DNA sequence: ATAACCTATTGGAACGTTCCATACGATTCT
DNA sequence: AGAATCGTATGGAACGTTCCAATAGGTTAT
């Protein structure tokens, strides 16, 4: 039952442990005869190198820790995929742990990662203050994903939310919309930039007077509440731009319930391009983010520091892309060309 | 930059490394004075115990490896949550890695876990043969989740799919349905039991002659194809029981496109209760599984072997539950009581 | 006063690797 | 023939802990 060690293999093959080690790492540097003998012995014993021992002496684990705030968010699954893939290609592995949307448990997850001596850390949708993170993890490189920061010590990779919002609004205007309302989520990470993109696009088209902000949240119920408020006002916009897909979904539900037609009466745009946006009967027009790319990029940032010795912080911004589906169309009065 | 070790702390506190170690593990066994001195020194240096070194000497890592076939499947996210929670409570941590729906990469993920010397392994939706798994991992306990097996060496925890299917069919019959068709996914893991549950329930109600099996798959397109076939046959059932939610979604799309009403013309039942089933406009009636419970149960199975010395295999089956939403109702002709 | 027994602490071995300086033959060169 | 070189192989130190047997004082019992 006890796992064989390198010494067991060495004994059986009649060579020294050092040679076995060499065969495992650089087989081409060993003579044909020894190599075959060692490999055979290892096979027979079912030997598997002990990464724990290796990590101890090499003082690195070749593991990148990924702390994600919420496993359920489908956004993170794609990102994590990108991370795993990129890490694997460069000889690293990814270890995931979730922070459970709770700062204390997030703290715990980071502690655990650092005790396990991960070589680098990627944080998805973290809820901790950047300064706190900087203080907490000084020993390994960190990349913040999906968050913007001007930190001089931690890297970040995010999406240009302002550009994404502008793209969405530009599209609506192009379809003939003027009265475009925006549901925002206050100061929660991500929302301010989307809102400013909305405002920027409206102003750029001289639609300052039509700017209409309604407070909602990043949740289905937040979107529903905001949409209810809009309907109650009596002054209906012809299009609504929600801060994310969940909120858009809530808005959609309320519009449906009010007996209004989408996109006939109201066009609806979300943000994130979650899988649900593409479902039949939903078909939500939304702003997509290159999720796997984000993960890959974050991994590269970590590896640049690890393997290429970069010292100064880098902040990468990737562009989003609009995905047009069936919740948008020209407004009733003015069929677009 | 170099991380402080236990020796650095010992020096600074003026005690031996052994005492520092003891303070970290069982502070109550150390005198007040020493404890305070050690803790202060550790704090000042920013000392963090090295789990790699500890694991080496203790010959266990307190980590449970979780290999999941697909991060995107929302089913797994909930299960993984349950695993993490249960593991954490018992002093273990969970390390996730995805097999990417590819047997080769799954093999690689297992290899990596074993090299990292995880103490136990949980496999979600594995695509490997049980005998292969048994052969591959002899050193640590394994639990198969979401799969049934009678293996004498690996444990398993799964849902009673036959019971779930029967519950769904019973419900349809109770609503007044007689002509109930079942889309199945061939011999892919999970499908046979759901099918036999369907058949059992039909027979139990004397509806043998109405049993109708249509070959589909566990995917949206598989469900769509099967539904297309059903519509083309000209002989419409009043209810369709799909093998999972994705397939149900595909069927739903086809029924919509044909201009038929759900549930007026056809009632539709899925399986899994994915998040999408609860979305507005979808409202799919489906069979739910206690996902977090599955995860917790799997963790307990592993820990029973690890900490309580269980040797013989255990196979746990948990009951599913029907979730009625809006894709089901009485058939046109016969309004239920 | 000595033996016996605590409690608090310590030093060294062990865990399973990698890394490095060194050793060993066998060639090749002078 | 001896020196230099080369390709292989080796032994021992190191990585940072935990564990255990041993020790040093202090207290209690005889």
XYZ file of C-alpha atoms (C1' of nucleotides) in Angstrom:
734
model
C 0.000 0.000 0.000
C 2.817 2.377 0.788
C 3.772 4.386 -2.239
C 7.144 3.528 -3.714
C 9.797 6.223 -3.527
C 12.641 7.084 -5.784
C 14.865 4.899 -3.621
C 12.742 1.844 -4.228
C 13.024 2.415 -7.935
C 16.769 2.959 -7.680
C 17.236 -0.294 -5.777
C 15.201 -2.290 -8.201
C 16.956 -0.811 -11.210
C 20.354 -1.167 -9.576
C 21.299 2.487 -9.902
C 21.504 5.488 -7.615
C 18.531 7.639 -6.658
C 20.149 10.574 -8.455
C 20.073 8.731 -11.705
C 16.433 7.839 -11.301
C 15.722 11.472 -10.647
C 17.585 12.407 -13.802
C 15.674 9.886 -15.878
C 12.424 11.403 -14.676
C 13.500 14.909 -15.548
C 15.872 14.690 -18.491
C 15.851 11.172 -19.895
C 17.957 12.147 -22.880
C 20.943 12.775 -20.664
C 21.045 9.206 -19.469
C 22.481 6.186 -21.247
C 20.076 3.987 -23.102
C 20.647 1.007 -20.823
C 20.105 2.848 -17.567
C 17.114 4.669 -18.891
C 15.351 1.488 -19.919
C 16.149 -0.204 -16.623
C 14.891 2.736 -14.585
C 11.743 3.174 -16.605
C 10.956 -0.504 -16.318
C 11.505 -0.516 -12.572
C 9.324 2.572 -12.171
C 6.584 1.000 -14.231
C 6.654 -2.240 -12.308
C 6.458 -0.529 -8.963
C 3.855 1.961 -10.086
C 6.150 4.789 -9.082
C 4.812 8.296 -9.220
C 7.125 11.195 -8.383
C 6.168 12.981 -5.186
C 5.455 16.569 -6.116
C 5.449 17.574 -2.474
C 9.078 16.615 -1.988
C 10.029 18.162 -5.284
C 8.313 21.412 -4.415
C 10.083 21.568 -1.108
C 13.554 21.399 -2.544
C 12.838 23.496 -5.600
C 11.030 26.027 -3.549
C 8.241 26.359 -6.017
C 5.185 24.315 -6.708
C 4.385 25.085 -10.331
C 0.864 25.733 -9.165
C -1.083 28.896 -9.752
C -3.785 29.543 -7.210
C -7.116 30.840 -8.418
C -9.439 32.349 -5.861
C -12.868 32.914 -7.289
C -15.674 34.601 -5.481
C -18.422 32.399 -6.791
C -18.323 29.089 -8.543
C -21.893 29.471 -9.692
C -21.302 32.480 -11.781
C -20.937 31.007 -15.248
C -18.675 33.884 -16.115
C -15.971 32.469 -13.887
C -16.197 28.991 -15.290
C -15.107 30.183 -18.707
C -12.378 32.325 -17.256
C -11.122 29.459 -15.140
C -11.013 27.324 -18.236
C -8.794 29.864 -19.934
C -6.538 29.992 -16.918
C -6.186 26.244 -16.691
C -5.413 25.944 -20.343
C -2.790 28.663 -20.412
C -1.188 27.422 -17.217
C -1.041 23.873 -18.465
C 0.679 24.937 -21.659
C 3.434 26.598 -19.730
C 3.958 23.694 -17.398
C 1.908 24.984 -14.527
C -1.293 23.733 -12.984
C -4.174 25.700 -11.626
C -5.707 25.152 -8.251
C -9.142 26.599 -7.741
C -10.787 27.618 -4.559
C -13.875 29.620 -4.034
C -14.248 32.602 -1.738
C -17.966 32.071 -1.380
C -18.841 35.725 -1.808
C -17.725 36.200 1.766
C -14.696 38.357 2.594
C -13.729 36.182 5.545
C -13.753 32.992 3.577
C -11.964 34.736 0.777
C -9.273 35.673 3.238
C -9.137 32.048 4.320
C -8.835 30.852 0.762
C -5.883 33.151 0.161
C -4.222 32.010 3.356
C -4.564 28.436 2.307
C -3.110 29.137 -1.106
C -0.136 30.901 0.401
C 0.503 28.128 2.889
C 0.431 25.652 0.077
C 3.037 27.899 -1.517
C 1.391 28.488 -4.851
C 3.750 30.305 -7.191
C 1.220 32.938 -8.179
C -2.292 34.031 -7.490
C -5.188 35.064 -9.696
C -8.222 36.588 -8.086
C -11.579 36.576 -9.843
C -14.225 38.992 -8.719
C -12.530 39.583 -5.416
C -14.355 41.536 -2.783
C -11.261 42.649 -0.892
C -9.698 46.070 -1.048
C -6.661 46.234 -3.255
C -4.526 47.656 -0.469
C -5.495 44.751 1.725
C -4.518 42.299 -0.956
C -1.217 44.065 -1.444
C -0.508 43.812 2.251
C -1.562 40.219 2.521
C 0.334 38.666 -0.299
C 3.831 39.965 -0.670
C 5.527 36.713 -1.491
C 4.011 35.873 -4.870
C 2.705 37.745 -7.892
C -1.001 38.488 -7.964
C -3.286 39.335 -10.849
C -6.693 40.829 -10.307
C -9.138 39.750 -12.952
C -12.250 41.631 -13.860
C -11.230 44.581 -11.777
C -9.443 47.764 -12.571
C -6.733 49.188 -10.397
C -3.767 51.455 -10.778
C -1.792 49.528 -8.205
C 1.964 49.680 -8.558
C 2.370 46.158 -7.276
C -0.448 43.926 -8.432
C -1.315 43.340 -12.075
C -4.792 43.436 -13.451
C -6.709 42.403 -16.502
C -10.165 43.651 -17.236
C -12.592 44.480 -19.936
C -13.170 47.972 -21.190
C -16.672 48.274 -19.807
C -17.067 51.840 -20.921
C -16.342 50.862 -24.506
C -18.755 47.943 -24.265
C -21.525 50.149 -22.968
C -20.870 52.689 -25.695
C -21.031 50.010 -28.320
C -24.387 48.850 -27.013
C -25.822 52.356 -26.884
C -24.416 53.259 -30.300
C -26.175 50.251 -31.695
C -29.497 51.212 -30.148
C -29.200 54.744 -31.487
C -28.345 53.415 -34.894
C -31.550 51.394 -34.760
C -33.434 54.628 -34.298
C -33.797 54.788 -30.534
C -33.569 58.086 -28.710
C -35.206 57.478 -25.373
C -32.781 54.995 -23.922
C -32.812 54.382 -20.192
C -29.990 52.798 -18.233
C -30.429 50.690 -15.141
C -27.277 50.955 -13.063
C -26.011 49.148 -9.992
C -24.678 52.057 -7.980
C -21.000 51.887 -7.143
C -20.645 48.139 -7.204
C -17.537 47.099 -9.105
C -18.164 47.376 -12.822
C -21.267 49.468 -12.795
C -19.730 52.981 -12.803
C -17.784 52.353 -16.003
C -20.776 50.929 -17.783
C -22.810 53.892 -16.737
C -20.205 56.379 -17.881
C -19.996 54.583 -21.224
C -23.739 54.971 -21.571
C -23.575 58.665 -20.756
C -20.663 59.224 -23.064
C -22.416 57.598 -26.011
C -25.638 59.514 -25.370
C -23.776 62.826 -25.242
C -21.762 62.011 -28.307
C -25.031 61.722 -30.207
C -26.437 64.883 -28.702
C -28.959 62.974 -26.642
C -28.064 64.575 -23.322
C -31.678 65.349 -22.556
C -32.662 61.685 -22.942
C -30.178 60.406 -20.434
C -32.149 58.544 -17.820
C -30.572 56.655 -14.975
C -32.516 54.280 -12.785
C -31.017 52.667 -9.749
C -31.101 48.864 -9.812
C -28.574 46.136 -9.025
C -26.600 43.327 -10.629
C -29.346 40.861 -9.755
C -32.544 39.649 -11.315
C -34.612 41.269 -8.588
C -32.637 44.498 -8.882
C -33.402 44.646 -12.588
C -37.028 43.814 -11.983
C -37.399 46.547 -9.392
C -35.830 49.151 -11.633
C -37.986 48.138 -14.564
C -41.087 48.293 -12.413
C -40.140 51.829 -11.484
C -39.705 52.748 -15.133
C -43.085 51.346 -16.095
C -44.751 53.077 -13.154
C -43.358 56.438 -14.228
C -45.650 56.401 -17.244
C -42.857 57.796 -19.390
C -41.695 54.773 -21.330
C -38.310 54.652 -23.016
C -38.083 52.684 -26.250
C -34.970 50.913 -25.081
C -33.441 49.837 -21.791
C -29.797 49.079 -21.206
C -29.299 46.899 -18.133
C -26.038 46.667 -16.179
C -25.781 42.917 -16.669
C -27.687 39.912 -17.948
C -29.249 38.995 -14.646
C -30.709 42.466 -14.283
C -31.854 42.349 -17.905
C -33.604 39.101 -17.157
C -35.474 40.680 -14.279
C -36.459 43.580 -16.507
C -37.606 41.181 -19.184
C -39.828 39.395 -16.747
C -41.478 42.636 -15.691
C -41.969 43.800 -19.277
C -43.506 40.450 -20.188
C -45.816 40.624 -17.216
C -46.938 44.113 -18.202
C -48.054 42.722 -21.520
C -45.572 44.759 -23.490
C -43.713 43.385 -26.461
C -39.972 42.983 -26.745
C -38.534 44.409 -28.895
C -41.723 45.975 -30.325
C -42.438 48.227 -27.374
C -39.119 48.113 -25.628
C -35.717 46.936 -26.747
C -33.578 45.387 -24.058
C -29.814 45.026 -23.813
C -27.876 43.160 -21.149
C -24.216 42.809 -20.348
C -21.915 39.777 -19.949
C -23.319 37.363 -22.518
C -23.967 34.619 -20.045
C -25.122 31.296 -21.419
C -28.661 32.163 -20.454
C -28.669 35.064 -22.913
C -28.490 32.641 -25.799
C -31.306 30.371 -24.654
C -34.405 29.930 -26.757
C -37.223 32.306 -25.807
C -34.672 34.624 -24.200
C -32.320 35.630 -27.019
C -30.947 38.587 -25.148
C -28.865 41.169 -26.978
C -25.869 41.736 -24.725
C -22.267 42.786 -24.503
C -19.923 39.833 -24.516
C -16.541 39.534 -22.958
C -13.773 37.291 -24.212
C -13.824 35.242 -21.070
C -11.299 32.576 -21.878
C -8.983 35.304 -23.190
C -9.253 37.071 -19.891
C -8.163 33.917 -18.126
C -5.283 33.335 -20.481
C -4.162 36.920 -20.202
C -4.231 36.783 -16.409
C -2.119 33.659 -16.493
C 0.385 35.278 -18.790
C 0.682 38.230 -16.466
C 1.539 35.936 -13.598
C 3.983 33.909 -15.646
C 5.727 36.995 -16.955
C 6.702 37.777 -13.427
C 7.513 34.210 -12.554
C 9.488 33.153 -15.577
C 10.536 36.358 -17.255
C 11.326 38.418 -14.237
C 9.022 41.342 -14.853
C 8.938 43.600 -11.810
C 6.642 46.505 -12.565
C 2.871 46.226 -12.617
C 0.976 45.818 -15.855
C -2.682 46.539 -16.417
C -4.283 44.937 -19.418
C -7.599 45.970 -20.877
C -9.320 43.850 -23.496
C -12.167 45.006 -25.702
C -15.695 43.628 -25.381
C -18.008 42.813 -28.260
C -21.695 43.334 -28.851
C -23.822 40.246 -29.448
C -27.080 41.104 -31.156
C -29.983 38.741 -30.591
C -33.704 39.186 -30.565
C -34.488 41.540 -27.711
C -33.533 44.550 -29.775
C -34.966 46.098 -32.912
C -35.993 49.466 -34.266
C -38.557 51.379 -32.193
C -42.171 51.295 -33.375
C -42.337 54.815 -34.768
C -39.185 54.762 -36.781
C -38.308 51.564 -38.622
C -34.595 51.586 -39.210
C -33.202 51.481 -42.705
C 11.520 38.875 -0.117
C 12.453 35.402 0.991
C 9.769 33.892 3.143
C 10.674 33.472 6.791
C 10.915 29.921 8.065
C 10.234 28.419 11.406
C 13.918 28.860 12.237
C 13.755 32.586 11.693
C 10.847 32.786 14.067
C 12.628 30.602 16.613
C 15.725 32.806 16.518
C 13.803 35.975 16.953
C 11.716 34.587 19.802
C 14.780 33.026 21.427
C 13.376 29.505 21.479
C 13.866 26.291 19.541
C 12.193 25.521 16.249
C 10.345 22.662 17.905
C 8.675 25.011 20.292
C 7.591 27.301 17.512
C 6.131 24.314 15.735
C 4.257 23.379 18.876
C 2.859 26.873 19.295
C 1.528 26.734 15.752
C -0.166 23.400 16.305
C -1.138 23.207 19.970
C -0.662 26.591 21.594
C -2.325 25.484 24.811
C 0.512 23.112 25.562
C 3.063 25.893 25.720
C 3.744 28.277 28.587
C 2.144 31.667 28.412
C 5.461 33.493 28.108
C 6.839 31.407 25.265
C 3.587 31.433 23.432
C 3.357 35.209 23.465
C 6.974 35.602 22.408
C 6.609 33.157 19.531
C 3.358 34.605 18.307
C 4.829 38.092 18.385
C 7.912 37.029 16.463
C 5.788 35.230 13.862
C 3.589 38.252 13.451
C 6.524 40.622 13.040
C 8.181 38.471 10.437
C 4.975 37.700 8.600
C 5.605 33.993 9.071
C 3.293 31.560 7.354
C 3.770 27.835 7.912
C 4.938 25.996 4.829
C 2.301 23.403 4.061
C 4.615 21.713 1.574
C 7.178 20.849 4.220
C 4.488 19.807 6.636
C 2.866 17.545 4.077
C 6.170 15.894 3.340
C 6.840 14.832 6.874
C 3.254 14.004 7.742
C 2.798 12.144 4.513
C -0.570 13.646 3.916
C -1.699 16.933 2.503
C -5.155 17.411 3.945
C -6.269 18.137 0.425
C -9.050 16.347 -1.396
C -8.722 16.418 -5.138
C -11.819 16.994 -7.213
C -11.673 16.114 -10.873
C -14.665 17.433 -12.709
C -15.370 16.750 -16.299
C -16.720 20.149 -17.135
C -16.528 23.396 -15.256
C -19.310 24.870 -17.345
C -21.907 22.449 -16.273
C -23.775 24.331 -13.575
C -24.572 21.033 -11.964
C -20.971 20.619 -10.942
C -20.648 24.067 -9.469
C -23.240 23.306 -6.824
C -21.745 19.929 -6.116
C -18.276 21.405 -5.817
C -19.643 23.909 -3.357
C -20.967 21.115 -1.193
C -17.631 19.353 -1.363
C -15.640 22.419 -0.420
C -17.900 23.149 2.473
C -17.858 19.648 3.905
C -14.126 19.325 3.434
C -13.444 22.628 5.103
C -15.495 21.665 8.120
C -13.419 18.583 8.666
C -10.116 20.373 8.276
C -9.507 19.505 4.676
C -9.353 21.651 1.604
C -10.572 20.912 -1.862
C -8.517 21.303 -4.979
C -10.440 21.422 -8.219
C -9.268 20.558 -11.666
C -11.207 20.037 -14.789
C -10.946 17.125 -17.167
C -12.312 19.144 -20.049
C -14.621 16.386 -21.227
C -11.572 14.683 -22.668
C -10.439 11.296 -21.359
C -6.790 12.119 -21.989
C -6.922 15.336 -20.069
C -8.912 13.650 -17.387
C -6.148 11.122 -17.066
C -3.689 13.981 -16.827
C -5.718 15.696 -14.144
C -5.743 12.528 -12.050
C -2.017 12.093 -12.510
C -1.407 15.595 -11.341
C -3.586 15.099 -8.291
C -1.771 11.923 -7.367
C 1.627 13.506 -7.801
C 0.533 16.318 -5.570
C -0.384 13.568 -3.126
C -3.961 14.531 -2.436
C -5.359 12.436 0.386
C -8.490 11.476 -1.505
C -10.167 11.905 -4.827
C -13.697 12.737 -5.902
C -14.604 12.385 -9.526
C -17.557 14.226 -10.988
C -19.037 13.022 -14.217
C -15.969 11.041 -15.073
C -15.688 9.561 -18.521
C -13.272 6.818 -17.575
C -14.104 3.182 -17.050
C -14.380 2.194 -13.427
C -11.859 -0.594 -13.842
C -9.406 1.889 -15.294
C -9.888 4.191 -12.353
C -9.421 1.323 -9.947
C -6.186 0.428 -11.618
C -4.914 3.962 -11.796
C -5.462 5.094 -8.289
C -4.601 2.532 -5.699
C -2.976 4.808 -3.192
C -5.909 6.950 -2.083
C -9.655 6.562 -1.620
C -11.847 7.546 -4.555
C -15.489 8.440 -4.697
C -17.406 8.497 -7.934
C -20.119 11.096 -7.923
C -23.147 10.990 -10.157
C -22.363 7.501 -11.291
C -23.446 4.134 -10.140
C -21.115 1.238 -9.746
C -20.926 -1.930 -7.755
C -17.195 -1.711 -7.428
C -15.699 -3.376 -4.394
C -12.982 -0.772 -4.101
C -14.284 2.658 -5.037
C -17.199 4.365 -3.329
C -19.985 6.099 -5.145
C -22.779 8.509 -4.497
C -25.546 9.074 -6.954
C -29.139 9.954 -7.336
C -31.861 7.418 -7.776
C -32.614 8.295 -11.367
C -35.163 5.585 -11.764
C -37.161 6.949 -8.846
C -36.893 10.462 -10.236
C -38.151 9.405 -13.621
C -41.024 7.499 -12.035
C -41.977 10.522 -10.001
C -42.077 12.656 -13.128
C -44.143 10.142 -15.074
C -46.475 9.529 -12.154
C -47.116 13.230 -12.022
C -47.923 13.423 -15.720
C -50.302 10.498 -15.465
C -51.953 12.065 -12.477
C -52.507 15.159 -14.605
C -54.429 13.009 -17.038
C -51.781 12.169 -19.606
C -51.661 8.772 -21.246
C -49.600 9.240 -24.353
C -46.273 10.096 -22.796
C -43.160 9.806 -24.919
C -39.627 9.580 -23.562
C -36.582 10.925 -25.282
C -33.564 8.897 -24.157
C -29.840 9.257 -24.618
C -28.899 5.699 -25.426
C -26.447 4.119 -23.049
C -24.720 7.279 -21.930
C -24.287 7.312 -18.147
C -27.575 8.170 -16.487
C -29.906 7.604 -19.366
C -30.671 3.880 -18.941
C -31.948 4.338 -15.395
C -34.127 7.249 -16.320
C -35.541 5.238 -19.153
C -36.247 2.226 -17.001
C -37.958 4.461 -14.455
C -40.176 5.786 -17.216
C -41.036 2.288 -18.387
C -41.670 1.088 -14.880
C -44.091 3.905 -14.123
C -45.930 3.433 -17.401
C -46.352 -0.279 -16.761
C -47.406 0.283 -13.197
C -50.307 2.320 -14.541
C -51.146 -0.175 -17.213
C -49.950 2.089 -19.979
C -47.637 -0.442 -21.631
C -49.102 0.229 -25.031
C -48.319 3.942 -24.769
C -44.635 3.461 -24.046
C -42.781 5.343 -26.727
C -39.023 5.711 -26.787
C -37.258 8.133 -29.088
C -33.522 8.241 -29.365
C -31.996 11.621 -28.583
C -29.038 12.782 -26.506
C -28.133 14.774 -23.423
C -27.725 17.910 -25.500
C -29.934 20.666 -26.791
C -29.509 19.510 -30.358
C -30.157 15.918 -29.367
C -33.424 16.928 -27.770
C -34.346 19.045 -30.778
C -33.694 16.223 -33.213
C -35.762 13.771 -31.227
C -38.615 16.228 -30.932
C -38.500 16.915 -34.646
C -38.818 13.204 -35.227
C -41.807 13.024 -32.927
C -43.568 15.890 -34.668
C -42.844 14.416 -38.071
C -44.429 11.119 -37.089
C -47.839 12.754 -37.073
C -48.748 10.859 -33.931
C -48.411 13.462 -31.209
C -48.061 12.514 -27.552
C -49.595 14.881 -25.017
C -46.468 14.859 -22.920
C -42.768 14.421 -23.477
C -40.257 13.425 -20.823
C -36.718 14.454 -21.800
C -33.563 12.844 -20.402
C -32.231 16.142 -19.073
C -32.847 19.874 -19.138
C -30.666 20.603 -22.127
C -32.545 18.090 -24.225
C -35.816 19.489 -22.915
C -34.694 22.909 -24.005
C -34.044 21.675 -27.506
C -37.447 20.034 -27.578
C -39.041 23.207 -26.338
C -37.466 25.174 -29.125
C -38.814 22.788 -31.734
C -42.301 22.758 -30.237
C -42.310 26.552 -30.154
C -41.201 26.706 -33.745
C -43.966 24.343 -34.786
C -46.487 26.777 -33.373
C -47.666 24.380 -30.715
C -48.489 25.476 -27.209
C -46.757 24.314 -24.050
C -48.365 22.916 -21.999
C -51.629 23.211 -23.939
C -50.665 20.874 -26.752
C -47.687 19.185 -25.191
C -46.433 19.031 -21.634
C -42.681 18.902 -21.233
C -40.549 17.589 -18.398
C -36.770 17.819 -18.085
C -34.269 16.398 -15.647
C -31.571 18.010 -13.457
C -33.215 21.282 -12.473
C -30.440 23.430 -13.852
C -30.655 27.153 -13.195
C -31.967 27.651 -16.694
C -35.081 25.653 -15.871
C -36.192 28.357 -13.464
C -35.662 31.274 -15.832
C -38.585 33.449 -16.866
C -40.194 32.340 -20.142
C -38.746 28.863 -19.625
C -40.226 27.625 -16.352
C -39.393 24.029 -17.050
C -40.891 21.275 -14.922
C -37.990 19.026 -14.087
C -36.519 16.543 -11.653
C -34.141 18.148 -9.204
C -31.206 16.642 -7.453
C -29.874 17.726 -4.079
C -26.603 18.854 -5.555
C -24.840 20.264 -2.529
C -25.887 17.169 -0.579
C -24.276 15.009 -3.196
C -21.049 16.906 -2.733
C -21.179 16.686 1.018
C -21.973 13.004 0.908
C -19.071 12.314 -1.438
C -16.740 14.140 0.910
C -17.981 12.136 3.863
C -17.349 8.917 2.009
C -13.756 9.914 1.410
C -13.228 11.084 4.960
C -14.729 7.919 6.402
C -11.916 6.015 4.801
C -9.309 8.580 5.670
C -10.173 9.318 9.261
C -12.325 6.451 10.371
C -10.569 3.623 8.670
C -13.431 2.229 6.643
C -12.147 -0.385 4.223
C -15.093 -1.763 2.304
C -16.845 0.126 -0.455
C -20.041 2.039 0.182
C -22.551 3.124 -2.413
C -24.921 5.882 -1.421
C -28.075 6.737 -3.279
C -30.000 9.915 -2.537
C -33.557 10.607 -3.646
C -34.422 13.231 -6.260
C -37.410 15.565 -6.124
C -39.830 16.782 -8.746
C -40.002 20.521 -9.363
C -43.236 21.518 -11.047
C -43.180 24.684 -13.113
C -45.135 25.871 -16.092
C -44.299 23.480 -18.924
C -46.728 20.896 -17.609
C -50.472 20.810 -17.191
C -53.431 18.602 -17.921
C -53.849 17.526 -21.553
C -56.450 19.403 -23.631
C -59.111 16.709 -23.673
C -59.111 15.819 -20.025
C -58.751 18.610 -17.510
C -57.437 17.123 -14.327
C -59.380 17.358 -11.128
C 17.782 14.389 51.442
C 16.749 11.478 47.779
C 13.752 9.358 44.629
C 10.047 9.884 41.672
C 7.458 12.507 38.843
C 5.770 16.461 36.544
C 5.986 20.323 32.943
C 8.326 22.860 29.519
C 11.594 22.629 26.200
C 15.095 20.829 23.011
C 18.042 18.522 19.385
C 18.206 15.349 15.875
C 16.214 12.193 12.614
C 13.041 11.737 9.062
C 10.003 12.827 4.980
C 11.319 12.238 -0.735
C 13.047 14.872 -3.745
C 16.742 18.062 -6.497
C 21.158 19.919 -7.073
C 25.961 20.057 -7.127
C 30.539 18.784 -6.771
C 32.982 14.822 -7.482
C 34.350 10.156 -9.146
C 34.929 6.809 -12.542
C 36.115 4.742 -16.889
C 36.980 5.139 -21.499
C 38.669 7.823 -25.236
C 41.437 11.094 -27.386
C 45.317 14.083 -27.616
C 50.252 15.320 -27.107
C 52.768 6.618 -21.749
C 50.770 10.178 -19.372
C 47.564 14.103 -19.497
C 43.362 16.021 -20.791
C 38.678 15.437 -21.967
C 34.262 13.486 -22.161
C 29.994 11.119 -21.017
C 27.884 8.827 -17.084
C 26.906 8.030 -12.646
C 27.089 8.883 -7.596
C 26.842 10.471 -2.655
C 25.689 13.953 0.344
C 23.638 18.321 1.528
C 19.610 20.918 1.432
C 14.549 22.196 1.442
C 11.160 23.407 6.120
C 8.572 21.008 8.642
C 6.900 17.221 12.421
C 7.767 13.748 15.644
C 10.025 11.554 19.308
C 13.156 10.525 22.745
C 15.743 12.960 25.887
C 16.834 16.746 29.131
C 16.486 20.290 32.494
C 14.364 22.191 36.346
C 10.924 22.255 39.651
C 7.682 20.013 42.768
C 5.928 16.340 45.519
C 6.294 12.081 48.059
C 8.956 9.091 51.071
